Amino acid sequence: MDHARRIYSEYNAWLQPKSSLEPKALRIRAGFDLDFIHQECRLGLIRLWGEIQECDEYTLQLKMNDLEHEEFSLTPLENGFEIAGGSKNALLYGVYRFLNRLATGESMEKIHEHSAPKVDYRIINHWDNMDGHIERGYAGNSFFFHNNKFDYDQERIKNYARMMASIGINGICINNVNVNKVSAGLIAEPLLSDMAELAGLFRPFGIRLLVSVHFDAPMIVGGLTTSDPLDAGVKEFWKVQSAVVYDKIPDFLGYLVKADSEFRGGPEAFGRTQADGANTIAAAVAPFGGLVFWRCFVYNCQQDWRDAQTDRPMAAYKHFQPLDGTFDQNVILQIKNGPVDFQTREPVSPLFSNLKNTREAIEFQIAQEYTGQQIDLFSLAVQWEEILTTEVNKGKQLKSLFGQEIVAVTAVTNTGNNMNWTGNTLAQCNLYAFGRMAWNPELTAKELICEWIRITFETDEHGRQTIEEMLLTSRGIYESYTAPLGIGFMVNPSSHYGPNVDGYEFSNWGTYHRASSDAIGVDRTSKGTGFTLQYPESLQRMYDHIESCPEELLLFFHRVRYDYKMKDGRTLLQYIYDSHFEGAQQAEALLQSWETLENRVPQEAFNSVKARLQLQLLNAREWRDQVNTYFYRKTGIDDEKGRKIYM
Amino acid sequence: MDHARRIYSEYNAWLQPKSSLEPKALRIRAGFDLDFIHQECRLGLIRLWGEIQECDEYTLQLKMNDLEHEEFSLTPLENGFEIAGGSKNALLYGVYRFLNRLATGESMEKIHEHSAPKVDYRIINHWDNMDGHIERGYAGNSFFFHNNKFDYDQERIKNYARMMASIGINGICINNVNVNKVSAGLIAEPLLSDMAELAGLFRPFGIRLLVSVHFDAPMIVGGLTTSDPLDAGVKEFWKVQSAVVYDKIPDFLGYLVKADSEFRGGPEAFGRTQADGANTIAAAVAPFGGLVFWRCFVYNCQQDWRDAQTDRPMAAYKHFQPLDGTFDQNVILQIKNGPVDFQTREPVSPLFSNLKNTREAIEFQIAQEYTGQQIDLFSLAVQWEEILTTEVNKGKQLKSLFGQEIVAVTAVTNTGNNMNWTGNTLAQCNLYAFGRMAWNPELTAKELICEWIRITFETDEHGRQTIEEMLLTSRGIYESYTAPLGIGFMVNPSSHYGPNVDGYEFSNWGTYHRASSDAIGVDRTSKGTGFTLQYPESLQRMYDHIESCPEELLLFFHRVRYDYKMKDGRTLLQYIYDSHFEGAQQAEALLQSWETLENRVPQEAFNSVKARLQLQLLNAREWRDQVNTYFYRKTGIDDEKGRKIYM
């Protein structure tokens, strides 16, 4: 943190200088062996205040005590303030939390907090390829890799680590789950030594590295002729190679594996189960306390659209539920929040209701692959709150599983080497909210958004309220002008941005809406594909019946006629028209709102967001017109309000 | 030609050894300075017969006489045979024609022929990029370039030149019309010297090279700040640079230019006309007898689908017709056969009816971009015959313009570095037919196909008839299972293979069918976009009226309700269903027919074709099902015959 540069910079993300804050004269005191944390605290205060006036009469005490491993407390004292933690990492979290609360303008005397995370592992997944390109990256290229080598700016890595630690992240997987022949070599020399060096930069911040490994590493890296997880040579390969990894990086967190998925190798190629595959690798890292995160994103991506029996959302449950209880203790099944693939609106994956004896990670996507690509505004916190408060078992919301079956929260990151990390400045809010929510799933989207705004910007009440309103409504706006009512996948194939109503309709990916001249959607009820049968009975009943099915998921679960009457009396078709006309209007209003903030937010943030809101408006109008024209051409039925639908 | 290797090889293309032929003892005599032609004749006979038994009693006389420049004659004599030509090139054409006729099994005594080409320029366009990739190449990579350098096998080039000369080709443009910064440098050192060397390999075969140039070469190659064709510096650049080219390659044929088209630079960027652009470049090559082929493929490729006024097929006429008579004598306007882009079925470009004082080239596409990509069988000769016999002015067919306004026939080639040149062995027939038809547009598809079969294969009557039938019906079969009735562009964007009914429907490319629940097509009549007004009045009337419009072009010219009654009484919708069901059946029959030829054609040809016919069958079924499902979903109307349409 550069003392001299006490002005807003997008590069600081939310750790911004605050010229409005009144510095407090104080002396920092820290116990034995806490120099790094002391230093972080000092740097943080200097960034906020510009300077620290030393004063013996007020003490900021940093200390370790007998709290839990990651638990911290913030306590105002008579003539001072105490930050305490059950470990160095916990203390560091306390320091960052203290700094963030100061940044919001709170006075030190009023900062009381006692906090511990609900889950042990809060993890960022990078989809960085070693050539420097980021899969689904919308903020530039990798800041780890270039040209198939490690190639990074040490200062940037430290800033990144600080930023991540400040929201409680304690694990980072540095490479894409789609492992190629180059990145498969990360677990071996010469790349391993480079990775160990990088791990050293993250270590002081309490962040442990993971690496995505290739299931076929025994062949690619080990030169074996098989990757069969029950083969003795394969088991030996994983053991020996993992010993090499842990020799270099003793606190390495473990491996992430995408197997039997989208053309990746996996145990099923050898007639083995997912558990066979995961357990063989897990056994190799178990002696070192390592973990295996095993993704459940397994489905047939070579489906024939003519096959109406196979229903992609059912795949993960079918593969993994029968194996409940057969995974080793250090295997964590990594399950996407929904049963399809990070769409704007999906139900919660039925696996969360039905894995009782397996450790789970829930995987979110901060990268806005299907949610606007960091061009269109989309506050994911709003979506995540909906997901976390969804009922998964009688009377139990998803978030109640945190610290129970769910031991880890992971997400695909939205960062890249753009100066502001996330392309769209406002997308920083999603990164911030993810870390905070992974720590404490009880936080609401509104709380998280307000926090981030106050920490990030020095603006007036109009500024704060405007940004808050924009972020809180952004998810609904994006949803309204894109694919309606949970239907999903009306995007351009491969780019996943912009409308293409039939784009996936005849593809191999298993994502079909089957719109005809009178109806749209796939019947996923117990009388249809049977997907609802994967839920506990009460949920199954709710989703099965069109009257009790949440309306926003209507087209996820049901095939519905265009003349179906929605709850407010409109037909489905009119609802689609209305939603698209209104959504595009609201996108225009977003731009207009933001334009009132010129000179109320820093110019670079103003520009970064405005340029994107202008693109969003074009995108929203394109969605509006393509979707409305599509349904108009299918039905021949006019908009009741006579608005322009192109022929 | 390898004496020892007297067996069929796909690499020989149609110049195959023929074990069934009875060699005739003879002596070849050739006049002064005809060594190369003598040698070609000898090599040819050896390839056919395996050997030449020398015999003084029968003379094969090769001689020059006072025929026209490219005219030759083949004449049986008392104890010998005379091949005569008005020039060396003409004589060479005579020799090859003689060899080809021998190859069909004709006896020498019966070979009488007197022939001269209808047009002066018969030209092959390569879309080879210098990195080695061929744009729309379906037979491997370039045999000219690799890694942004010239990189070729001299023997292969000679074989290629021989093959092309054997069908009368006299010009070859070696690089893609989409010129990039590398290939822009072909007109300058160091690449120019390499091109001169290549030109030397083609020269003995009577083939002159052309090169595609970048309109912005004055900037890219010359380092100027403008490419404005009326700028003195730009004119000077083209003069000086062309002098450099002709100094190295005195018989260079000229330049091919794609300007103001699909993101290429052009005169319109400087507020100049197409004629300004073409004439500036033409003036630079005129002193050397050089030509400029200027493509008329100019249209707005950034159209908004919501814009129903702009009609892409009208673009070329609008740009070029008003300039008729303003182009220099050595400019040849290169016009695609149809007004859109090499679709399965289009009318003839209205420019052919309306350019009276401009020299023209008609451009065909042998590369099967939209016609099956050398996987699906598509005999282009059949399509070309239809095009050439289309009326373009009162009582005048297109072919009657050959040797009049049309002075050149060009085509994008279907060749690459695959061992058999064209991927699909049967696609050799398209290359063969193109050269022969460019020479003599009176030849019918049936004649050309029979010739090629007889020259290429030694098979029995069943073999010949089967292949003939397959080729003759192939165009109709492909058309029937793909986009119906001239509607065009229902292919996958970018790949241009396989169905995607709405694939271009909301794109920028100006290619829309606007199918709704009750009708499909764009009204291009004089009451619609007015496209038909670009034709002479009698044609306009014919196309304007749905009763007189050729039914196979119904959906090119008209917007038609699905319940419209076709000439045979079926509805349009039922016609679409029937055509797709029958087309897929016929594709299956093609495969079955071919399978009867095992051991009747050489194994390598049998395999090459069979593998592709199997893929074609999958493709045909995919087209059938996607197109039928698409229209069924739009209309809700069942197939009258109750065949399977997927939902």
Short mmCIF file of C-alpha atoms in Angstrom, two decimals, chain A residues 523-535 537-550 557-558:
data_model
loop_
_atom_site.label_atom_id
_atom_site.label_comp_id
_atom_site.label_asym_id
_atom_site.label_seq_id
_atom_site.Cartn_x
_atom_site.Cartn_y
_atom_site.Cartn_z
CA ASP A 523 -42.14 -31.10 -18.21
CA ARG A 524 -39.77 -32.04 -15.39
CA THR A 525 -42.47 -33.09 -12.97
CA SER A 526 -42.99 -36.62 -11.74
CA LYS A 527 -45.27 -37.11 -14.74
CA GLY A 528 -42.63 -35.76 -17.10
CA THR A 529 -38.92 -36.52 -16.98
CA GLY A 530 -39.18 -37.16 -13.25
CA PHE A 531 -36.62 -34.60 -12.20
CA THR A 532 -38.79 -33.41 -9.30
CA LEU A 533 -38.57 -36.93 -7.84
CA GLN A 534 -34.97 -36.14 -6.94
CA TYR A 535 -36.26 -33.73 -4.26
CA GLU A 537 -41.43 -35.23 -1.05
CA SER A 538 -42.70 -31.86 0.12
CA LEU A 539 -40.51 -30.04 -2.38
CA GLN A 540 -41.42 -32.50 -5.09
CA ARG A 541 -45.09 -31.78 -4.50
CA MET A 542 -44.49 -28.05 -4.55
CA TYR A 543 -42.56 -28.13 -7.82
CA ASP A 544 -44.86 -30.73 -9.39
CA HIS A 545 -48.00 -28.61 -9.17
CA ILE A 546 -48.09 -25.61 -11.40
CA GLU A 547 -50.12 -23.68 -8.81
CA SER A 548 -47.56 -24.15 -6.03
CA CYS A 549 -44.42 -24.05 -8.17
CA PRO A 550 -42.63 -20.73 -7.58
CA PHE A 557 -40.33 -27.30 -14.18
CA HIS A 558 -43.29 -27.16 -16.53
#
